[in-house]
Tab-separated table of C-alpha atoms in Angstrom:
chain	number	residue	atom	x	y	z
S	4	MET	CA	-306.752	113.514	108.695
S	5	ILE	CA	-305.814	109.869	109.104
S	6	GLY	CA	-306.374	109.725	112.867
S	7	VAL	CA	-302.990	110.887	114.196
S	8	SER	CA	-303.242	113.831	116.585
S	9	ASP	CA	-300.004	113.089	118.491
S	10	VAL	CA	-296.499	112.685	117.056
S	11	PHE	CA	-293.590	111.321	119.106
S	12	SER	CA	-290.264	112.972	118.438
S	13	VAL	CA	-286.650	113.555	119.395
S	14	PRO	CA	-285.166	116.875	118.181
S	15	GLY	CA	-281.917	116.899	116.209
S	16	ASP	CA	-280.073	119.218	113.836
S	17	PHE	CA	-281.714	117.853	110.703
S	18	ASN	CA	-285.356	117.997	111.850
S	19	LEU	CA	-285.568	121.241	113.859
S	20	THR	CA	-287.317	123.342	111.181
S	21	LEU	CA	-289.715	120.487	110.461
S	22	LEU	CA	-290.545	120.204	114.178
S	23	ASP	CA	-291.205	123.962	114.345
S	24	HIS	CA	-293.837	123.544	111.639
S	25	LEU	CA	-295.365	120.501	113.305
S	26	ILE	CA	-295.645	122.406	116.592
S	27	ALA	CA	-297.444	125.224	114.764
S	28	GLU	CA	-299.908	122.817	113.113
S	29	PRO	CA	-303.394	123.184	114.694
S	30	GLY	CA	-304.726	119.973	116.181
S	31	LEU	CA	-301.328	118.261	116.229
S	32	ASN	CA	-299.604	117.585	119.535
S	33	LEU	CA	-295.823	117.060	119.441
S	34	ILE	CA	-294.594	114.817	122.278
S	35	GLY	CA	-290.876	114.942	123.013
S	36	CYS	CA	-289.244	111.647	124.019
S	37	CYS	CA	-285.966	110.934	125.795
S	38	ASN	CA	-284.591	108.804	122.955
S	39	GLU	CA	-285.542	107.658	119.483
S	40	LEU	CA	-286.125	104.015	120.378
S	41	ASN	CA	-288.790	104.946	122.924
S	42	ALA	CA	-290.342	107.417	120.451
S	43	GLY	CA	-290.724	104.497	118.038
S	44	TYR	CA	-292.154	102.227	120.734
S	45	ALA	CA	-294.607	104.995	121.683
S	46	ALA	CA	-295.749	105.325	118.064
S	47	ASP	CA	-296.232	101.525	118.050
S	48	GLY	CA	-298.431	101.658	121.164
S	49	TYR	CA	-300.351	104.600	119.716
S	50	ALA	CA	-301.005	102.714	116.468
S	51	ARG	CA	-302.462	99.767	118.400
S	52	SER	CA	-305.209	102.028	119.728
S	53	ARG	CA	-305.703	104.577	116.931
S	54	GLY	CA	-304.859	102.381	113.931
S	55	VAL	CA	-301.830	104.442	112.847
S	56	GLY	CA	-298.912	106.157	114.615
S	57	ALA	CA	-296.079	108.552	113.755
S	58	CYS	CA	-292.618	109.517	114.981
S	59	VAL	CA	-289.986	112.071	113.906
S	60	VAL	CA	-286.207	111.640	114.333
S	61	THR	CA	-283.013	113.135	112.960
S	62	PHE	CA	-280.706	111.863	110.199
S	63	THR	CA	-278.872	108.518	110.625
S	64	VAL	CA	-277.931	108.807	114.322
S	65	GLY	CA	-281.653	109.096	115.094
S	66	GLY	CA	-282.877	106.881	112.277
S	67	LEU	CA	-280.661	103.956	113.195
S	68	SER	CA	-281.707	104.344	116.838
S	69	VAL	CA	-285.439	104.146	116.067
S	70	ILE	CA	-285.128	101.299	113.570
S	71	ASN	CA	-285.562	98.498	116.130
S	72	ALA	CA	-288.990	99.869	117.061
S	73	ILE	CA	-289.920	100.161	113.369
S	74	ALA	CA	-288.942	96.527	112.814
S	75	GLY	CA	-291.187	95.490	115.712
S	76	ALA	CA	-294.111	97.447	114.256
S	77	TYR	CA	-293.496	95.736	110.899
S	78	SER	CA	-293.714	92.318	112.583
S	79	GLU	CA	-297.086	93.296	114.108
S	80	ASN	CA	-298.620	94.746	110.904
S	81	LEU	CA	-298.905	98.240	112.374
S	82	PRO	CA	-299.149	101.298	110.087
S	83	LEU	CA	-296.435	103.578	111.435
S	84	ILE	CA	-295.067	106.670	109.704
S	85	CYS	CA	-291.407	107.242	110.538
S	86	ILE	CA	-290.177	110.668	109.447
S	87	ALA	CA	-286.469	111.512	109.472
S	88	GLY	CA	-284.966	114.930	108.947
S	89	GLY	CA	-282.548	114.472	106.030
S	90	PRO	CA	-279.483	116.248	104.663
S	91	ASN	CA	-279.772	119.661	103.022
S	92	SER	CA	-281.004	119.141	99.459
S	93	ASN	CA	-277.984	121.092	98.206
S	94	ASP	CA	-275.651	118.478	99.725
S	95	TYR	CA	-276.950	115.680	97.482
S	96	GLY	CA	-274.571	114.965	94.619
S	97	THR	CA	-271.574	116.403	96.479
S	98	ASN	CA	-268.752	114.570	98.172
S	99	ARG	CA	-269.395	116.167	101.546
S	100	ILE	CA	-269.149	114.296	104.841
S	101	LEU	CA	-271.921	115.150	107.311
S	102	HIS	CA	-272.041	114.894	111.086
S	103	HIS	CA	-274.369	112.291	112.682
S	104	THR	CA	-273.130	109.798	110.082
S	105	ILE	CA	-270.361	107.173	110.113
S	106	GLY	CA	-268.042	109.583	108.292
S	107	LEU	CA	-268.490	108.534	104.683
S	108	PRO	CA	-269.776	110.799	101.875
S	109	ASP	CA	-272.783	108.508	101.414
S	110	PHE	CA	-276.279	109.623	102.405
S	111	THR	CA	-277.957	106.279	101.694
S	112	GLN	CA	-276.997	104.237	104.770
S	113	GLU	CA	-280.163	105.118	106.686
S	114	LEU	CA	-282.372	104.500	103.637
S	115	ARG	CA	-280.771	101.106	102.954
S	116	CYS	CA	-281.338	100.033	106.554
S	117	PHE	CA	-285.006	101.050	106.452
S	118	GLN	CA	-285.684	99.247	103.170
S	119	THR	CA	-285.879	95.892	104.954
S	120	VAL	CA	-288.287	96.967	107.732
S	121	THR	CA	-290.697	99.294	105.907
S	122	CYS	CA	-293.059	98.743	102.990
S	123	PHE	CA	-292.296	102.079	101.291
S	124	GLN	CA	-289.453	104.604	101.448
S	125	ALA	CA	-289.686	108.228	100.322
S	126	VAL	CA	-286.629	110.490	100.103
S	127	VAL	CA	-287.898	114.052	99.749
S	128	ASN	CA	-285.045	116.266	98.537
S	129	ASP	CA	-286.994	118.125	95.826
S	130	LEU	CA	-290.259	120.012	96.480
S	131	GLU	CA	-291.519	119.259	92.974
S	132	TYR	CA	-292.234	115.656	93.957
S	133	ALA	CA	-292.684	116.067	97.721
S	134	HIS	CA	-296.503	116.076	97.728
S	135	GLU	CA	-296.729	112.889	95.653
S	136	LEU	CA	-294.076	111.069	97.687
S	137	VAL	CA	-295.623	111.941	101.059
S	138	ASP	CA	-299.145	110.990	99.928
S	139	THR	CA	-297.882	107.705	98.480
S	140	ALA	CA	-296.008	106.866	101.683
S	141	ILE	CA	-299.016	107.527	103.930
S	142	SER	CA	-301.476	105.667	101.707
S	143	THR	CA	-299.094	102.705	101.388
S	144	ALA	CA	-298.743	102.473	105.179
S	145	LEU	CA	-302.528	102.316	105.525
S	146	LYS	CA	-303.079	99.899	102.627
S	147	GLU	CA	-300.273	97.519	103.576
S	148	SER	CA	-300.689	97.995	107.342
S	149	ARG	CA	-296.907	98.300	107.730
S	150	PRO	CA	-294.450	101.081	108.638
S	151	VAL	CA	-293.122	103.520	106.029
S	152	TYR	CA	-290.035	105.759	105.990
S	153	ILE	CA	-290.037	109.404	104.881
S	154	SER	CA	-286.791	111.407	104.765
S	155	ILE	CA	-287.275	115.186	104.372
S	156	SER	CA	-284.297	117.410	103.587
S	157	CYS	CA	-283.722	119.812	106.469
S	158	ASN	CA	-283.925	123.000	104.326
S	159	LEU	CA	-287.282	122.198	102.657
S	160	PRO	CA	-290.002	122.443	105.359
S	161	ALA	CA	-289.912	126.290	105.429
S	162	ILE	CA	-290.062	126.725	101.635
S	163	PRO	CA	-293.535	127.241	100.110
S	164	HIS	CA	-294.469	125.355	96.947
S	165	PRO	CA	-297.551	125.469	94.682
S	166	THR	CA	-298.351	121.771	95.210
S	167	PHE	CA	-299.055	122.548	98.890
S	168	SER	CA	-301.039	125.752	98.266
S	169	ARG	CA	-304.530	124.235	98.519
S	170	GLU	CA	-306.253	122.983	101.645
S	171	PRO	CA	-305.836	119.186	101.760
S	172	VAL	CA	-308.810	117.139	100.607
S	173	PRO	CA	-310.153	114.412	102.907
S	174	PHE	CA	-307.928	111.338	102.796
S	175	SER	CA	-309.610	108.083	101.812
S	176	LEU	CA	-308.620	104.727	100.363
S	177	ALA	CA	-310.588	102.504	98.026
S	178	PRO	CA	-311.860	99.498	99.999
S	179	LYS	CA	-310.387	96.066	99.318
S	180	LEU	CA	-312.852	93.642	97.770
S	181	SER	CA	-313.042	89.857	97.678
S	182	ASN	CA	-313.215	87.957	94.416
S	183	GLN	CA	-316.917	87.114	94.604
S	184	MET	CA	-316.712	83.744	92.858
S	185	GLY	CA	-313.715	82.722	94.951
S	186	LEU	CA	-315.491	83.857	98.131
S	187	GLU	CA	-318.595	81.799	97.369
S	188	ALA	CA	-316.519	78.739	96.476
S	189	ALA	CA	-314.442	79.057	99.660
S	190	ILE	CA	-317.560	79.367	101.843
S	191	GLU	CA	-319.143	76.370	100.133
S	192	ALA	CA	-316.051	74.186	100.608
S	193	ALA	CA	-315.525	75.285	104.234
S	194	ALA	CA	-319.183	74.755	105.163
S	195	GLU	CA	-319.076	71.222	103.753
S	196	PHE	CA	-315.817	70.535	105.624
S	197	LEU	CA	-317.092	71.810	108.992
S	198	ASN	CA	-320.699	70.625	108.826
S	199	LYS	CA	-319.623	66.988	108.523
S	200	ALA	CA	-317.277	67.299	111.548
S	201	VAL	CA	-318.382	65.843	114.896
S	202	LYS	CA	-316.635	68.275	117.277
S	203	PRO	CA	-315.220	71.316	115.434
S	204	VAL	CA	-313.469	74.233	117.181
S	205	MET	CA	-312.403	77.801	116.351
S	206	VAL	CA	-309.017	79.363	117.189
S	207	ALA	CA	-308.243	83.080	116.823
S	208	GLY	CA	-304.798	84.197	115.615
S	209	PRO	CA	-302.994	87.563	115.627
S	210	LYS	CA	-303.673	88.376	111.952
S	211	LEU	CA	-307.324	88.984	112.873
S	212	ARG	CA	-306.290	92.560	113.708
S	213	VAL	CA	-304.801	93.437	110.325
S	214	ALA	CA	-307.733	91.706	108.613
S	215	LYS	CA	-310.146	93.841	110.699
S	216	ALA	CA	-312.082	90.630	111.242
S	217	CYS	CA	-312.391	90.376	115.046
S	218	ASN	CA	-316.107	91.195	115.085
S	219	ALA	CA	-316.783	88.840	112.178
S	220	PHE	CA	-314.992	86.040	114.055
S	221	VAL	CA	-317.241	86.602	117.090
S	222	GLU	CA	-320.314	86.686	114.833
S	223	LEU	CA	-319.352	83.268	113.472
S	224	ALA	CA	-318.751	81.928	117.001
S	225	ASP	CA	-322.188	83.167	118.077
S	226	SER	CA	-323.941	81.430	115.221
S	227	CYS	CA	-322.147	78.055	115.133
S	228	GLY	CA	-321.741	77.240	118.846
S	229	TYR	CA	-318.152	75.985	118.493
S	230	PRO	CA	-315.756	76.489	121.423
S	231	VAL	CA	-313.468	79.487	120.912
S	232	ALA	CA	-309.777	79.550	121.825
S	233	VAL	CA	-307.069	82.134	121.116
S	234	MET	CA	-303.429	81.685	120.187
S	235	PRO	CA	-301.212	83.412	122.778
S	236	SER	CA	-300.349	86.243	120.377
S	237	ALA	CA	-304.066	86.936	119.813
S	238	LYS	CA	-305.002	87.450	123.466
S	239	GLY	CA	-307.253	90.469	123.806
S	240	MET	CA	-308.566	90.338	120.229
S	241	ILE	CA	-311.557	88.157	121.125
S	242	PRO	CA	-313.811	88.868	124.143
S	243	GLU	CA	-312.994	86.414	126.924
S	244	HIS	CA	-316.486	86.784	128.391
S	245	HIS	CA	-317.879	85.017	125.300
S	246	PRO	CA	-320.019	82.080	126.520
S	247	HIS	CA	-317.986	79.529	124.519
S	248	PHE	CA	-314.496	80.918	125.260
S	249	ILE	CA	-312.170	78.132	126.493
S	250	GLY	CA	-308.848	79.980	126.889
S	251	THR	CA	-305.433	80.135	125.254
S	252	TYR	CA	-304.337	77.370	122.906
S	253	TRP	CA	-300.560	77.138	123.303
S	254	GLY	CA	-299.742	73.450	123.010
S	255	ALA	CA	-298.377	71.955	126.215
S	256	VAL	CA	-298.677	75.271	128.091
S	257	SER	CA	-302.285	75.992	127.113
S	258	THR	CA	-304.990	77.092	129.521
S	259	ALA	CA	-306.174	74.027	131.444
S	260	PHE	CA	-308.329	71.697	129.313
S	261	CYS	CA	-308.054	73.931	126.227
S	262	ALA	CA	-305.433	71.881	124.345
S	263	GLU	CA	-307.330	68.665	124.984
S	264	ILE	CA	-310.405	70.078	123.235
S	265	VAL	CA	-308.539	71.666	120.302
S	266	GLU	CA	-306.192	68.759	119.588
S	267	SER	CA	-308.892	66.081	119.921
S	268	SER	CA	-311.155	67.910	117.467
S	269	ASP	CA	-311.784	66.467	114.022
S	270	ALA	CA	-311.893	69.951	112.440
S	271	TYR	CA	-310.352	73.240	113.535
S	272	LEU	CA	-310.684	76.676	111.985
S	273	PHE	CA	-307.635	78.891	112.606
S	274	ALA	CA	-308.283	82.553	111.750
S	275	GLY	CA	-305.092	84.532	111.135
S	276	PRO	CA	-302.549	82.247	112.834
S	277	ILE	CA	-298.782	82.684	113.001
S	278	PHE	CA	-297.124	79.324	113.652
S	279	ASN	CA	-293.650	80.343	114.796
S	280	ASP	CA	-291.408	78.594	117.327
S	281	TYR	CA	-292.940	80.633	120.186
S	282	SER	CA	-296.611	80.080	119.412
S	283	SER	CA	-296.075	76.409	118.555
S	284	VAL	CA	-293.914	75.689	121.642
S	285	GLY	CA	-290.955	74.642	119.516
S	286	TYR	CA	-293.190	73.289	116.707
S	287	SER	CA	-294.694	70.703	119.051
S	288	LEU	CA	-298.413	71.357	118.444
S	289	LEU	CA	-300.407	68.162	117.990
S	290	LEU	CA	-302.325	69.405	114.962
S	291	LYS	CA	-302.925	67.765	111.602
S	292	LYS	CA	-303.101	69.790	108.416
S	293	ASP	CA	-305.866	67.663	106.920
S	294	LYS	CA	-308.173	68.663	109.807
S	295	ALA	CA	-307.493	72.422	109.567
S	296	ILE	CA	-309.006	75.369	107.782
S	297	ILE	CA	-306.386	78.139	107.799
S	298	LEU	CA	-307.596	81.688	107.167
S	299	GLN	CA	-305.143	84.434	106.310
S	300	PRO	CA	-306.201	88.056	105.708
S	301	ASP	CA	-306.833	87.396	102.009
S	302	ARG	CA	-306.583	83.616	101.637
S	303	VAL	CA	-308.417	80.430	102.678
S	304	ILE	CA	-306.700	77.027	102.829
S	305	ILE	CA	-308.875	73.981	103.469
S	306	GLY	CA	-307.133	70.855	104.787
S	307	ASN	CA	-304.857	69.253	102.219
S	308	GLY	CA	-307.270	70.347	99.538
S	309	PRO	CA	-308.178	73.586	97.788
S	310	THR	CA	-306.789	77.071	98.387
S	311	PHE	CA	-308.772	80.214	97.587
S	312	GLY	CA	-306.961	83.519	97.010
S	313	CYS	CA	-308.306	87.086	96.887
S	314	VAL	CA	-310.831	86.209	99.614
S	315	LEU	CA	-310.937	88.682	102.506
S	316	MET	CA	-311.133	87.051	105.930
S	317	LYS	CA	-313.909	89.354	107.138
S	318	ASP	CA	-316.149	88.573	104.152
S	319	PHE	CA	-315.453	84.853	104.477
S	320	LEU	CA	-316.309	84.700	108.194
S	321	ILE	CA	-319.537	86.663	107.749
S	322	GLY	CA	-320.600	84.450	104.840
S	323	LEU	CA	-319.659	81.241	106.637
S	324	SER	CA	-321.709	82.221	109.702
S	325	LYS	CA	-324.839	81.896	107.579
S	326	ARG	CA	-323.934	78.398	106.341
S	327	LEU	CA	-322.805	76.442	109.407
S	328	LYS	CA	-325.051	74.139	111.384
S	329	LYS	CA	-325.138	74.729	115.138
S	330	ASN	CA	-322.744	72.282	116.800
S	331	THR	CA	-321.957	72.578	120.517
S	332	THR	CA	-320.476	69.082	120.957
S	333	ALA	CA	-316.895	70.219	121.529
S	334	TYR	CA	-317.950	72.910	123.985
S	335	GLU	CA	-320.066	70.379	125.897
S	336	ASN	CA	-317.000	68.115	126.079
S	337	TYR	CA	-314.989	71.039	127.495
S	338	HIS	CA	-317.706	71.831	130.029
S	339	ARG	CA	-317.740	68.173	131.103
S	340	ILE	CA	-314.000	68.028	131.917
S	341	TYR	CA	-313.520	71.619	133.133
S	342	VAL	CA	-312.472	72.096	136.753
S	343	PRO	CA	-312.536	75.715	138.040
S	344	GLU	CA	-309.211	77.185	139.071
S	345	GLY	CA	-308.468	77.434	142.757
S	346	HIS	CA	-307.252	80.543	144.517
S	347	PRO	CA	-303.634	80.915	145.618
S	348	LEU	CA	-302.972	80.198	149.255
S	349	LYS	CA	-302.829	83.278	151.440
S	350	SER	CA	-299.335	84.422	152.241
S	351	ALA	CA	-298.025	83.749	155.703
S	352	PRO	CA	-296.844	86.740	157.768
S	353	LYS	CA	-293.457	88.025	156.488
S	354	GLU	CA	-293.507	85.504	153.621
S	355	ALA	CA	-292.003	86.780	150.370
S	356	LEU	CA	-294.606	87.966	147.852
S	357	ARG	CA	-295.442	85.175	145.413
S	358	VAL	CA	-296.155	85.871	141.731
S	359	ASN	CA	-299.547	84.132	141.838
S	360	VAL	CA	-300.622	86.333	144.755
S	361	LEU	CA	-299.388	89.476	142.975
S	362	PHE	CA	-301.306	88.630	139.817
S	363	GLN	CA	-304.461	87.927	141.789
S	364	HIS	CA	-304.299	91.554	142.910
S	365	ILE	CA	-303.669	92.698	139.309
S	366	GLN	CA	-306.646	90.589	138.191
S	367	ASN	CA	-308.843	92.425	140.696
S	368	MET	CA	-307.756	95.772	139.193
S	369	LEU	CA	-309.020	94.925	135.705
S	370	SER	CA	-312.263	96.299	134.288
S	371	GLY	CA	-313.658	97.548	131.019
S	372	ASP	CA	-311.929	100.870	131.688
S	373	THR	CA	-308.422	99.374	131.846
S	374	ALA	CA	-305.876	98.044	129.363
S	375	VAL	CA	-302.916	95.740	130.026
S	376	ILE	CA	-299.500	96.184	128.391
S	377	ALA	CA	-297.377	93.057	128.900
S	378	GLU	CA	-293.587	93.201	128.552
S	379	THR	CA	-291.515	90.506	126.880
S	380	GLY	CA	-290.420	87.748	129.287
S	381	ASP	CA	-292.105	86.583	132.478
S	382	SER	CA	-294.861	89.178	132.057
S	383	TRP	CA	-295.918	87.437	128.834
S	384	PHE	CA	-296.604	84.201	130.644
S	385	ASN	CA	-298.154	85.649	133.793
S	386	CYS	CA	-300.396	88.070	131.909
S	387	GLN	CA	-301.637	85.241	129.679
S	388	LYS	CA	-303.383	83.885	132.766
S	389	LEU	CA	-305.335	87.074	133.374
S	390	LYS	CA	-309.037	86.903	132.562
S	391	LEU	CA	-309.924	90.033	130.651
S	392	PRO	CA	-313.265	91.644	131.551
S	393	LYS	CA	-315.513	92.969	128.784
S	394	GLY	CA	-313.874	95.995	127.149
S	395	CYS	CA	-310.453	95.490	128.769
S	396	GLY	CA	-307.621	96.168	126.319
S	397	TYR	CA	-304.575	93.922	126.035
S	398	GLU	CA	-301.357	94.442	124.058
S	399	PHE	CA	-297.996	92.744	123.827
S	400	GLN	CA	-295.345	92.069	121.194
S	401	MET	CA	-294.962	88.325	120.811
S	402	GLN	CA	-293.554	87.998	117.297
S	403	TYR	CA	-290.623	90.421	117.704
S	404	GLY	CA	-290.293	90.212	121.486
S	405	SER	CA	-288.243	93.354	122.025
S	406	ILE	CA	-287.249	93.865	125.653
S	407	GLY	CA	-288.179	97.411	126.701
S	408	TRP	CA	-290.985	97.738	124.138
S	409	SER	CA	-293.659	98.070	126.817
S	410	VAL	CA	-292.252	101.257	128.397
S	411	GLY	CA	-292.612	103.384	125.271
S	412	ALA	CA	-295.730	101.520	124.128
S	413	THR	CA	-297.434	102.362	127.419
S	414	LEU	CA	-296.857	106.073	126.773
S	415	GLY	CA	-298.204	105.828	123.232
S	416	TYR	CA	-301.211	103.658	124.078
S	417	ALA	CA	-302.180	105.864	127.036
S	418	GLN	CA	-301.904	108.969	124.866
S	419	ALA	CA	-304.211	107.425	122.254
S	420	ALA	CA	-306.700	105.615	124.511
S	421	THR	CA	-307.593	108.449	126.863
S	422	ASP	CA	-310.602	106.513	128.183
S	423	LYS	CA	-308.419	103.692	129.552
S	424	ARG	CA	-306.310	103.316	132.666
S	425	VAL	CA	-303.222	101.514	131.377
S	426	ILE	CA	-301.650	98.841	133.589
S	427	ALA	CA	-298.122	97.984	132.434
S	428	CYS	CA	-296.608	94.698	133.637
S	429	ILE	CA	-292.880	95.049	133.094
S	430	GLY	CA	-289.692	93.252	134.053
S	431	ASP	CA	-288.884	90.271	136.280
S	432	GLY	CA	-287.213	87.962	133.823
S	433	SER	CA	-287.295	89.830	130.523
S	434	CYS	CA	-284.367	87.909	129.175
């Protein structure tokens, strides 16, 4: 009902009855994984394509194994529903020691660990409140765009209860709305700021995804004529065939000529940026706050001046596109200094395969029917240089940077995006 037709799982003593019921559920496909960590990574990859993912593990030994993948999904604002089979409801309140635990009569270790990497935790050990807890967990995951944790006592899935007797009603959430006065004031201030600039630019950041504002960003780029760059963690969110696309802005390691245009601008609009030590190349970006408009999913910050809260990024970008004067100066400057890339020299007979030659072949494989999954490490940097054709998907995990993420994520993404051929670039320096 929320878009999940595949659930990634690892069987264990505490979730076996639950898994039996999931297998019997029409329209739901249970996919067994070799270990919990990869089940979590697969749910992450699935969520990137479908908008939400799910995994099922067993109590503590499974929960603590999957938790690294859940933390990565949290860092990427992915709605992910992690379900753990929990202790028998009759064991709560006793002093019993259970297997798959560290040997203490305390059932809260798993819950306490998940509290820091999920936005909601539901412990279902009483059917009276199960329906409410499960609904709240799922709706919170979708509203907050973060993972949630649901523990279900192992003896409960087979027991009928009146609260589950009716057919479920269609699941829907009330849409988020901007504060209209704040939105108008933010657009007015931003338009004044940008319209007086000589050579403004636009830079896309990774929070565009959670703000569901990628199309609105492109609409603004179409109307204003500014050059468009992406932060490295936002690659794939903006079409690289856009006529004013100038590449990746990544400080000293930017696409050729991109940093010169961004950093010499007198006004830059950053939509959904994350300025961490990776994306800022050790905080070395040559940017000035007084020249920047920073958009977050529900906030607009203009230079050193006003800040506007309760303003949704999508609404702001659409409104701003109607207020900006066309200004192609910065793009013309880029076009003036741009020198096309050369092709790597052909390999000599019996010469070892060079990375630039390998990636030229990978580049030739890409089309609108493919998607690239880039592993942490060397693959990050080499895949950044790929030019994505129209419709080509691209995913990687820059904020958390978990080595091994791409293996499970490839399974999940491929399962969700059945119209894509997934090309996974993995290894060679993931350390």
